[in-house]
């Protein structure tokens, strides 16, 4: 039992005790001012027995209710039931019913109240002839009306509770990581919940469809509780009709070539995407219950639609990432093929060298044909050299390389901050990024998102590798410039740190660092490709290594 | 002596074969070049003293080098010692093992190669490539 249920039980118990005390006080009041059937000393004994039995019957609600009415009956025996004091006493359990729990008890409560009222009448007036029917009607009818109101309220609360149960079911299901792989499993749980509360074996399957973006009359299956090979909606305007009427019943539908005779279709919307849900049912629902069914499921279907919509967006992002990845993969494969090509073309080179090695020892009788072979091989070598250079140029052409970050997009500073924080915190989870001031308006920078991601991953990994104890990152917005500082202490001696700085900021050694320090060269190249000015230095005060990016702010 | 060369880019090794023929076999080698598996009469393949097989072969070839080796060995298993693989892939031994056609008798030349390696292969000497 969770804490809220324990607290609820506690408060209900307090209410229950207060109610019994009220009955006891009221009974003492009635006994003290009325003529009583039993000798006066009987009544304290009744009260004592009543309180003891209450304490013994805490968990037996129905028996406790019977005991309440027996006590009420004993106190009111031979007292005039139409007397306002008596009548209010009879009504006390109904007045207190707001604190009652349990489904059957409220029905019994009204039955017991009416029964007790009639019984007291019968006993007081001794026979039916003396019955005051006008009084019974005046006082009994309101009780009956209250009973009906109560029955209706009970149904309404039950309906609302079940609606909440269904939405909780969806929320809980989608908190489970497995739900991302199998979102369609929610339908099984939904069907089970509906069967337990509305009608057993009522729903056979649930399917979700969306309208096609290109052919508005065509519906596309999103998912469902069972696998579907084929589906055919005979009404070409089914989408329009469903949106107009909100619910369609027993539409002509064929699933896997089978005529679906009984079905309910409901629609829902997430952003601008319509979702159509088909409930294949075993039987038909009466018209009144169809409306209730639609109202009951509306919030659940809205939730499912939102989740399916998010899933479709994620799918789109995954597809785009996959496309980018494929482009890079193709480039790598092309590079691999180029290496094979070069290896094959090196055949004449290898043979030419071997032939030149033996040139001086070739017997004179074959020297002439040998020279001819040598000349042919030289020609082949020259041709292959041209082809190798051509292929190498093609590979090195930046336009053909998807891993070159020259195309820029407009990125908000907030998004850039989030990217930096994500990558920085992946290495240093306990360190916050400092910010000199929060911009009042939305500001942007021109950047290549993949490029900045790669730069951040590379440099922040370097910081983690070389730091001793302290690292920091700060955003500094100053006029039209955004400066991002990365600082870390290090174990490098002065010569080593100066070499790193000179490798990064000077262009004099580019061709050397390209060969020797691959990581630094990549960092430098990415920033140069994006046209982002940067500065690397050793702080005069802290001796920390500082890497500073300067980005131009655009509005 | 007759040798068969299954190679679709023969120009890249032509010089090595011709120099080998001139320097080490006094031009007595008869070199038959087949750019695809179907261009040779495989039932007469045992007539050759050495069979050089390029693993890639051309896209027009019905069989690649691996399938060609399997086909030849299915005709005559003793031809293993006559087969010399020409390839640019230095993981070739692993791939042959994966495909279940590896044999220590099948010799391998890793490209780029020269006439000396070709001569050694034809003479049945060990190949250092």
XYZ file of C-alpha atoms in Angstrom:
684
model
C 0.000 0.000 0.000
C 1.446 3.375 -0.962
C 1.639 6.431 1.286
C -1.369 8.238 -0.218
C -3.570 5.150 0.294
C -2.398 4.819 3.913
C -3.144 8.515 4.515
C -6.567 8.152 2.859
C -7.407 5.137 5.040
C -6.302 7.038 8.153
C -8.538 10.030 7.420
C -11.503 7.804 6.560
C -11.041 5.965 9.859
C -11.010 9.297 11.755
C -14.246 10.294 9.933
C -15.800 6.960 10.794
C -14.949 7.296 14.508
C -16.263 10.883 14.608
C -19.485 9.722 12.942
C -20.040 6.991 15.609
C -19.348 9.513 18.360
C -21.896 11.854 16.772
C -24.481 9.025 16.713
C -23.787 8.302 20.386
C -24.064 11.989 21.433
C -27.232 12.417 19.348
C -28.736 9.253 20.822
C -28.038 10.505 24.394
C -29.735 13.783 23.461
C -32.834 11.999 22.033
C -33.059 9.577 24.967
C -32.768 12.416 27.477
C -35.625 14.498 25.999
C -38.022 11.780 24.749
C -40.229 9.109 26.194
C -38.292 5.867 25.955
C -39.530 2.324 25.418
C -36.754 0.693 27.441
C -35.821 1.567 31.043
C -33.317 4.467 30.997
C -30.367 2.361 32.202
C -30.722 0.138 29.099
C -29.499 2.950 26.847
C -25.956 3.356 28.242
C -25.633 -0.429 27.795
C -26.761 -0.102 24.113
C -24.219 2.654 23.553
C -21.441 0.602 25.156
C -22.336 -2.526 23.120
C -22.552 -0.391 19.970
C -19.091 1.127 20.489
C -17.521 -2.259 21.351
C -19.064 -3.934 18.297
C -17.827 -1.016 16.142
C -14.275 -1.537 17.374
C -14.573 -5.275 16.623
C -16.016 -4.808 13.143
C -13.548 -2.287 11.728
C -12.875 -4.347 8.617
C -16.414 -5.692 8.124
C -18.128 -2.698 6.560
C -21.434 -4.354 5.710
C -21.934 -5.889 9.178
C -20.949 -2.561 10.730
C -23.665 -0.802 8.716
C -26.280 -3.340 9.921
C -25.133 -2.752 13.513
C -25.474 1.043 12.968
C -29.116 0.622 11.921
C -29.907 -1.859 14.724
C -28.573 0.746 17.191
C -30.600 3.503 15.516
C -33.690 1.246 15.658
C -33.244 0.438 19.360
C -32.873 4.131 20.268
C -35.871 5.185 18.143
C -38.169 2.259 19.025
C -41.672 3.594 19.726
C -40.575 7.157 19.026
C -42.508 9.086 16.374
C -40.543 8.660 13.076
C -41.891 11.890 11.549
C -40.611 13.941 14.427
C -37.831 16.168 12.998
C -35.340 15.052 15.656
C -36.038 11.375 14.942
C -36.047 11.851 11.203
C -32.670 13.624 11.208
C -31.301 10.775 13.362
C -32.485 8.223 10.748
C -30.884 10.330 8.022
C -27.477 10.612 9.750
C -25.923 7.591 7.911
C -26.995 9.071 4.553
C -25.614 12.483 5.523
C -22.353 10.793 6.411
C -22.312 8.648 3.238
C -19.846 11.021 1.580
C -17.207 9.346 3.752
C -18.303 5.829 2.845
C -16.344 3.557 0.598
C -17.315 0.345 -1.113
C -19.702 -0.073 -4.006
C -22.612 -2.130 -2.634
C -22.758 -0.371 0.707
C -24.362 2.819 -0.593
C -27.230 0.836 -2.149
C -27.770 -0.985 1.147
C -27.543 2.301 3.027
C -30.587 3.755 1.282
C -32.433 0.439 1.543
C -31.746 0.226 5.282
C -32.768 3.871 5.816
C -36.100 3.438 4.012
C -36.607 0.044 5.734
C -35.931 1.504 9.190
C -38.188 4.478 8.518
C -41.091 2.221 7.439
C -40.470 -0.217 10.293
C -40.505 2.566 12.874
C -43.759 3.821 11.311
C -45.268 0.356 11.477
C -44.285 -0.096 15.108
C -45.267 3.421 16.172
C -48.686 3.437 14.499
C -49.162 -0.301 15.275
C -51.115 -1.016 12.109
C -51.323 0.073 8.467
C -54.703 1.706 8.972
C -53.211 4.371 11.171
C -50.318 4.960 8.776
C -49.732 8.586 7.907
C -49.172 8.080 4.164
C -48.842 11.791 3.495
C -45.917 11.999 5.897
C -44.314 8.883 4.436
C -44.578 10.381 0.958
C -43.289 13.778 2.088
C -40.291 12.354 3.896
C -39.723 9.062 2.031
C -39.716 10.430 -1.530
C -36.756 12.776 -0.921
C -34.821 9.787 0.435
C -35.665 7.848 -2.740
C -34.588 10.829 -4.854
C -31.351 11.065 -2.917
C -30.841 7.365 -3.584
C -31.163 7.876 -7.348
C -28.859 10.888 -7.269
C -26.382 8.815 -5.333
C -26.606 5.949 -7.825
C -25.970 8.365 -10.683
C -23.036 10.046 -8.877
C -21.584 6.656 -8.123
C -21.666 5.722 -11.824
C -20.128 9.065 -12.733
C -17.277 8.629 -10.226
C -16.766 5.052 -11.406
C -16.565 6.323 -14.994
C -14.089 9.060 -14.071
C -11.985 6.670 -12.008
C -11.841 4.187 -14.866
C -10.873 6.963 -17.279
C -8.025 7.887 -14.890
C -7.063 4.211 -14.600
C -6.775 3.955 -18.379
C -4.645 7.107 -18.697
C -2.446 5.917 -15.789
C -2.078 2.612 -17.615
C -0.774 4.384 -20.724
C 1.538 6.654 -18.694
C 2.976 3.735 -16.742
C 3.397 1.606 -19.847
C 5.353 4.277 -21.683
C 7.679 4.811 -18.709
C 8.933 1.311 -19.377
C 11.959 1.422 -21.751
C 10.674 -1.680 -23.593
C 7.638 0.317 -24.679
C 9.831 2.260 -27.115
C 10.590 -0.972 -28.937
C 7.057 -2.364 -28.732
C 4.622 0.581 -28.363
C 1.801 -1.566 -29.833
C 1.783 -3.751 -26.685
C -0.216 -0.977 -24.966
C -3.308 -2.162 -26.862
C -3.217 -5.562 -25.115
C -3.238 -3.829 -21.741
C -5.979 -1.455 -22.849
C -8.120 -4.366 -24.051
C -7.592 -6.235 -20.749
C -8.596 -3.142 -18.721
C -11.717 -2.526 -20.846
C -12.703 -6.196 -20.530
C -12.367 -6.121 -16.752
C -14.497 -2.989 -16.388
C -16.909 -2.679 -19.308
C -17.678 -5.975 -20.993
C -15.783 -9.247 -21.013
C -14.343 -10.287 -24.435
C -15.859 -7.165 -26.007
C -12.788 -6.005 -27.969
C -10.995 -8.392 -30.294
C -8.315 -6.024 -31.606
C -7.253 -2.396 -31.762
C -5.488 -0.876 -34.784
C -4.175 2.614 -35.374
C -4.065 4.264 -38.820
C -2.944 7.623 -40.204
C -4.060 9.269 -43.442
C -1.509 9.097 -46.241
C 0.260 12.405 -46.879
C 0.137 11.957 -50.639
C -3.192 10.116 -51.143
C -5.743 11.574 -48.701
C -8.175 8.687 -49.237
C -5.635 6.080 -48.277
C -5.048 5.033 -44.675
C -1.677 3.732 -43.511
C -1.399 1.274 -40.651
C 0.748 2.544 -37.764
C 0.433 -0.418 -35.397
C -2.088 -2.680 -33.752
C -2.676 -5.365 -31.171
C -2.281 -8.078 -33.877
C -0.295 -8.306 -37.067
C -2.173 -7.272 -40.192
C -1.135 -8.281 -43.715
C -3.835 -6.451 -45.639
C -6.489 -3.863 -44.900
C -9.178 -2.325 -47.010
C -11.604 0.443 -46.054
C -14.500 0.408 -48.501
C -15.547 3.990 -47.725
C -13.077 6.264 -49.584
C -14.049 9.241 -47.385
C -13.673 7.371 -44.118
C -11.111 9.850 -42.746
C -13.298 12.888 -43.463
C -16.410 11.136 -42.110
C -14.625 10.115 -38.922
C -13.328 13.618 -38.250
C -16.816 15.070 -38.884
C -18.729 12.526 -36.765
C -15.977 11.745 -34.192
C -17.126 8.118 -34.148
C -18.062 5.591 -36.821
C -19.732 2.270 -36.037
C -19.668 -0.886 -38.169
C -17.975 0.655 -41.212
C -17.356 -1.735 -44.132
C -13.794 -2.854 -43.390
C -11.805 -5.854 -44.599
C -8.781 -6.977 -42.580
C -6.705 -9.775 -44.134
C -9.570 -10.294 -46.630
C -12.004 -10.890 -43.746
C -15.122 -8.754 -43.444
C -15.087 -6.939 -40.106
C -18.769 -6.753 -39.237
C -18.569 -5.068 -35.869
C -16.255 -2.180 -35.197
C -16.008 1.228 -33.592
C -13.726 3.894 -35.090
C -12.533 6.848 -33.042
C -10.141 9.623 -33.984
C -7.549 11.664 -32.178
C -5.027 14.333 -33.050
C -1.435 15.098 -32.082
C -0.010 18.357 -33.459
C -1.313 18.308 -37.047
C -1.375 14.551 -37.389
C -4.729 12.715 -37.310
C -4.813 9.213 -35.840
C -7.710 6.837 -36.532
C -8.278 3.987 -34.076
C -10.273 0.946 -35.137
C -11.736 -1.196 -32.338
C -12.754 -4.562 -33.764
C -15.520 -5.737 -31.433
C -17.285 -9.020 -30.773
C -20.684 -7.428 -30.250
C -22.413 -4.092 -30.723
C -22.778 -1.551 -27.943
C -26.159 0.141 -27.336
C -26.213 3.754 -28.583
C -25.975 5.298 -25.090
C -22.966 3.182 -24.201
C -21.284 4.004 -27.538
C -21.193 7.676 -26.498
C -19.800 6.692 -23.097
C -17.211 4.460 -24.763
C -16.047 7.329 -26.968
C -15.842 9.734 -23.998
C -14.041 7.137 -21.890
C -11.348 6.494 -24.482
C -10.798 10.051 -25.744
C -8.043 11.006 -23.221
C -6.282 7.643 -23.608
C -6.264 7.891 -27.388
C -4.959 11.472 -27.206
C -2.075 10.222 -25.054
C -1.318 7.306 -27.373
C -1.486 9.649 -30.398
C 1.031 12.023 -28.804
C 3.389 9.138 -28.105
C 3.003 7.774 -31.638
C 3.623 11.262 -33.006
C 6.831 11.646 -30.942
C 7.854 8.194 -32.116
C 7.326 9.195 -35.761
C 9.462 12.331 -35.246
C 12.183 10.220 -33.616
C 11.968 7.806 -36.526
C 12.475 10.706 -38.939
C 15.542 11.872 -36.968
C 16.881 8.290 -36.964
C 16.364 8.065 -40.740
C 18.191 11.355 -41.325
C 21.048 10.266 -39.053
C 21.199 6.974 -40.906
C 21.357 8.805 -44.245
C 24.244 10.946 -42.978
C 25.950 7.841 -41.661
C 25.478 6.057 -44.979
C 27.027 9.027 -46.776
C 30.065 8.834 -44.497
C 30.179 5.064 -44.858
C 30.107 5.332 -48.634
C 32.965 7.807 -48.448
C 34.994 5.422 -46.298
C 34.204 2.571 -48.708
C 35.268 4.759 -51.599
C 38.529 5.531 -49.774
C 39.008 1.810 -49.210
C 38.411 1.067 -52.891
C 40.870 3.809 -53.819
C 43.540 2.136 -51.694
C 42.898 -1.167 -53.527
C 43.049 0.650 -56.844
C 46.391 2.237 -55.931
C 47.745 -1.105 -54.752
C 46.875 -2.722 -58.079
C 48.330 0.176 -60.052
C 51.616 -0.150 -58.182
C 52.284 -3.462 -60.024
C 54.264 -1.869 -62.894
C 56.231 0.248 -60.345
C 57.240 -2.835 -58.339
C 58.232 -4.718 -61.471
C 60.095 -1.744 -62.975
C 62.233 -1.487 -59.826
C 62.975 -5.250 -59.902
C 63.941 -5.005 -63.584
C 66.183 -1.977 -62.986
C 67.909 -3.943 -60.212
C 69.053 -6.592 -62.701
C 69.655 -4.266 -65.646
C 73.443 -4.539 -65.399
C 73.443 -8.329 -65.221
C 71.144 -9.033 -68.167
C 72.998 -11.159 -70.781
C 73.859 -9.232 -73.916
C 71.862 -11.567 -76.192
C 68.589 -10.561 -74.574
C 69.429 -6.983 -73.649
C 67.524 -5.596 -76.627
C 64.165 -7.289 -75.863
C 64.808 -6.494 -72.167
C 65.125 -2.778 -72.999
C 61.909 -3.014 -74.981
C 60.135 -4.578 -71.961
C 61.646 -1.924 -69.707
C 60.399 0.821 -71.997
C 56.877 -0.695 -72.096
C 56.838 -1.035 -68.305
C 57.987 2.586 -67.927
C 55.099 3.685 -70.154
C 52.624 1.632 -68.092
C 54.112 3.107 -64.915
C 53.631 6.653 -66.230
C 50.013 5.908 -67.196
C 49.287 4.338 -63.812
C 50.921 7.264 -62.019
C 48.500 9.622 -63.794
C 45.537 7.438 -62.802
C 46.689 7.248 -59.172
C 47.065 11.042 -58.972
C 43.657 11.522 -60.576
C 42.010 9.161 -58.049
C 43.865 10.765 -55.125
C 42.749 14.245 -56.222
C 39.171 13.063 -56.376
C 39.359 11.658 -52.858
C 41.009 14.774 -51.464
C 38.446 17.087 -53.098
C 36.597 18.534 -50.084
C 33.337 18.774 -52.013
C 33.225 14.972 -52.196
C 33.906 14.551 -48.486
C 30.819 14.421 -46.226
C 33.095 14.768 -43.216
C 33.999 18.347 -44.159
C 32.140 20.905 -42.053
C 31.911 23.875 -44.378
C 28.108 24.187 -44.621
C 26.772 26.387 -41.805
C 23.345 26.596 -40.225
C 21.796 29.209 -37.927
C 21.810 27.762 -34.417
C 20.370 29.431 -31.330
C 22.787 30.136 -28.479
C 20.463 28.158 -26.176
C 20.832 25.071 -28.364
C 24.597 25.541 -28.587
C 24.705 25.909 -24.782
C 22.732 22.649 -24.446
C 25.137 20.846 -26.789
C 28.190 22.145 -24.900
C 26.595 21.263 -21.534
C 25.691 17.735 -22.722
C 29.210 16.939 -23.957
C 30.998 18.768 -21.114
C 28.845 17.062 -18.460
C 29.414 13.655 -20.036
C 33.090 14.062 -19.020
C 32.630 16.302 -15.964
C 29.133 15.643 -14.561
C 29.635 17.727 -11.404
C 30.819 20.939 -13.019
C 28.368 23.615 -14.164
C 28.990 25.758 -17.185
C 29.430 29.394 -16.193
C 27.457 32.087 -17.968
C 28.195 35.816 -17.613
C 24.659 36.974 -18.419
C 21.409 35.470 -19.649
C 20.492 37.010 -23.017
C 17.115 38.763 -23.032
C 16.352 37.948 -26.654
C 16.942 34.877 -28.773
C 20.423 35.042 -30.279
C 21.981 32.844 -32.937
C 25.379 31.843 -34.295
C 26.332 30.350 -37.666
C 27.772 26.915 -37.096
C 27.966 23.390 -38.479
C 26.228 21.207 -35.870
C 28.188 18.037 -36.672
C 31.438 20.016 -36.763
C 30.933 21.657 -33.346
C 29.922 18.267 -31.871
C 33.141 16.698 -33.115
C 35.270 19.627 -31.950
C 33.675 19.562 -28.468
C 34.054 15.790 -28.130
C 37.716 15.951 -29.180
C 38.770 18.961 -27.108
C 36.787 18.041 -23.969
C 38.294 14.512 -24.127
C 41.704 16.181 -24.304
C 40.834 18.283 -21.234
C 39.829 15.141 -19.362
C 43.036 13.379 -20.429
C 45.471 16.141 -19.514
C 43.778 17.857 -16.533
C 45.172 17.479 -13.018
C 42.375 18.723 -10.758
C 40.569 21.663 -12.257
C 38.525 22.207 -15.418
C 35.956 24.825 -16.328
C 33.849 25.991 -19.223
C 32.205 29.396 -19.551
C 29.972 31.263 -21.978
C 30.685 34.942 -22.281
C 28.281 37.112 -24.284
C 29.833 40.439 -25.089
C 28.245 42.787 -27.632
C 28.033 40.929 -30.894
C 30.361 38.162 -29.844
C 29.945 34.924 -27.969
C 33.135 33.637 -26.408
C 33.345 30.093 -25.094
C 36.243 29.402 -22.724
C 37.571 25.926 -21.949
C 40.180 25.883 -19.171
C 42.098 23.096 -17.526
C 45.245 22.680 -15.466
C 47.838 20.205 -16.736
C 51.070 18.342 -16.103
C 52.807 19.598 -19.220
C 56.095 21.413 -18.905
C 56.460 24.845 -20.454
C 58.074 23.537 -23.617
C 55.351 20.929 -24.214
C 52.496 23.378 -23.619
C 54.065 25.986 -25.888
C 54.427 23.351 -28.592
C 50.736 22.460 -28.387
C 49.800 26.120 -28.612
C 52.100 26.754 -31.516
C 50.820 23.627 -33.336
C 47.252 24.823 -32.936
C 47.567 28.491 -33.731
C 50.386 28.639 -36.249
C 50.034 27.646 -39.898
C 53.779 27.160 -40.289
C 53.754 23.552 -39.158
C 50.398 22.384 -40.615
C 51.937 19.763 -42.870
C 54.027 18.475 -39.965
C 51.237 18.229 -37.394
C 49.020 16.615 -40.024
C 51.438 13.681 -39.841
C 52.446 13.765 -36.186
C 49.574 14.918 -33.972
C 46.435 13.725 -35.678
C 43.994 14.807 -32.898
C 45.191 18.408 -32.823
C 45.149 18.609 -36.594
C 41.505 17.473 -36.705
C 40.507 20.043 -34.052
C 42.242 22.793 -35.958
C 40.822 21.720 -39.321
C 37.219 21.546 -38.050
C 37.351 25.075 -36.626
C 39.006 26.409 -39.771
C 36.392 24.714 -41.962
C 33.624 26.384 -39.930
C 35.487 29.706 -40.025
C 35.452 30.024 -36.233
C 38.343 32.099 -34.873
C 40.007 30.522 -31.862
C 42.776 31.270 -29.434
C 44.887 28.919 -27.322
C 47.062 30.218 -24.505
C 48.457 29.623 -21.065
C 46.778 31.831 -18.462
C 49.211 34.327 -16.909
C 47.674 33.911 -13.463
C 46.586 30.297 -13.139
C 48.895 28.731 -15.741
C 45.855 26.856 -17.004
C 45.554 25.909 -20.656
C 42.807 28.067 -22.193
C 41.010 27.352 -25.454
C 38.762 30.233 -26.517
C 36.243 30.120 -29.363
C 34.858 33.398 -30.691
C 31.537 33.217 -32.510
C 29.771 36.100 -34.197
C 26.236 36.603 -32.857
C 23.448 36.990 -35.412
C 19.901 38.021 -34.535
C 55.545 -24.719 -70.564
C 52.003 -23.395 -70.535
C 50.652 -21.132 -67.823
C 47.129 -19.712 -67.374
C 46.529 -16.261 -65.935
C 42.947 -15.404 -64.818
C 43.284 -11.646 -64.497
C 40.975 -8.868 -65.705
C 43.616 -6.156 -65.220
C 46.440 -7.981 -66.950
C 48.132 -4.688 -67.860
C 49.095 -4.211 -64.203
C 51.057 -7.506 -64.231
C 51.897 -7.882 -67.923
C 55.431 -6.471 -67.496
C 56.174 -8.910 -64.637
C 55.041 -11.945 -66.647
C 56.868 -10.849 -69.826
C 60.106 -10.048 -67.936
C 59.864 -13.380 -66.125
C 59.388 -15.142 -69.455
C 62.373 -13.371 -71.025
C 64.811 -13.488 -68.123
C 64.014 -16.851 -66.505
C 62.305 -18.967 -69.177
C 64.019 -17.800 -72.396
C 60.616 -16.844 -73.815
C 59.534 -20.491 -73.751
C 56.503 -19.793 -71.581
C 53.171 -19.841 -73.322
C 51.026 -17.408 -71.320
C 47.247 -17.692 -71.816
C 45.369 -14.768 -70.280
C 41.666 -15.176 -69.313
C 39.811 -12.025 -68.161
C 36.833 -14.074 -66.904
C 36.160 -17.572 -65.597
C 34.070 -18.516 -68.622
C 36.715 -17.496 -71.153
C 38.761 -20.658 -70.376
C 37.958 -24.295 -71.080
C 38.047 -25.497 -67.499
C 37.989 -29.179 -68.422
C 41.373 -28.633 -70.110
C 42.800 -26.596 -67.254
C 45.019 -29.433 -66.052
C 47.101 -28.950 -69.258
C 48.632 -25.866 -67.616
C 51.704 -26.146 -65.407
C 50.700 -23.135 -63.258
C 47.309 -21.426 -62.914
C 47.407 -17.816 -61.675
C 44.040 -16.624 -60.370
C 43.185 -13.035 -59.507
C 40.573 -13.117 -56.734
C 38.552 -10.089 -57.887
C 38.135 -10.820 -61.622
C 35.835 -8.598 -63.676
C 32.171 -7.918 -63.042
C 31.492 -9.781 -66.308
C 33.053 -12.969 -64.964
C 30.565 -15.660 -63.975
C 32.728 -16.751 -61.044
C 34.965 -14.751 -58.758
C 38.428 -16.053 -57.852
C 37.190 -18.087 -54.871
C 34.418 -19.782 -56.848
C 36.838 -20.433 -59.725
C 39.288 -22.175 -57.358
C 36.442 -24.291 -55.967
C 35.296 -25.157 -59.495
C 38.806 -26.175 -60.606
C 39.352 -28.267 -57.464
C 35.990 -29.935 -57.926
C 37.186 -31.032 -61.378
C 40.583 -32.181 -60.136
C 41.672 -31.859 -56.519
C 45.347 -32.467 -57.343
C 45.477 -29.087 -59.132
C 45.885 -27.376 -55.744
C 49.654 -27.278 -56.126
C 49.322 -25.590 -59.535
C 47.162 -22.727 -58.284
C 48.718 -19.356 -57.424
C 46.403 -16.673 -56.093
C 47.025 -13.061 -57.156
C 45.423 -10.580 -54.797
C 45.750 -7.144 -53.235
C 44.097 -8.331 -50.024
C 46.601 -9.223 -47.299
C 43.844 -10.957 -45.261
C 43.439 -13.535 -48.011
C 44.480 -16.535 -45.869
C 41.772 -15.760 -43.280
C 39.161 -15.405 -46.016
C 40.218 -18.707 -47.628
C 39.894 -20.378 -44.219
C 36.468 -18.810 -43.667
C 35.360 -20.162 -47.033
C 36.868 -23.589 -46.333
C 39.185 -23.586 -49.337
C 42.446 -22.860 -47.585
C 45.299 -25.233 -48.375
C 49.009 -24.849 -47.726
C 49.525 -26.144 -51.274
C 47.759 -23.149 -52.808
C 50.326 -20.389 -53.095
C 49.577 -16.682 -52.711
C 51.092 -13.567 -54.298
C 50.129 -10.266 -52.700
C 50.101 -7.405 -55.218
C 51.981 -5.318 -56.212
C 54.348 -7.952 -57.496
C 57.387 -8.229 -59.767
C 58.880 -10.650 -62.285
C 61.061 -12.430 -59.667
C 58.040 -13.430 -57.568
C 56.252 -14.618 -60.715
C 59.305 -16.684 -61.762
C 59.551 -18.271 -58.304
C 55.853 -19.153 -58.430
C 56.249 -20.793 -61.836
C 59.354 -22.687 -60.709
C 57.533 -23.941 -57.635
C 59.845 -22.059 -55.281
C 58.620 -20.374 -52.131
C 57.058 -16.963 -52.592
C 58.049 -14.024 -50.402
C 55.489 -11.348 -51.070
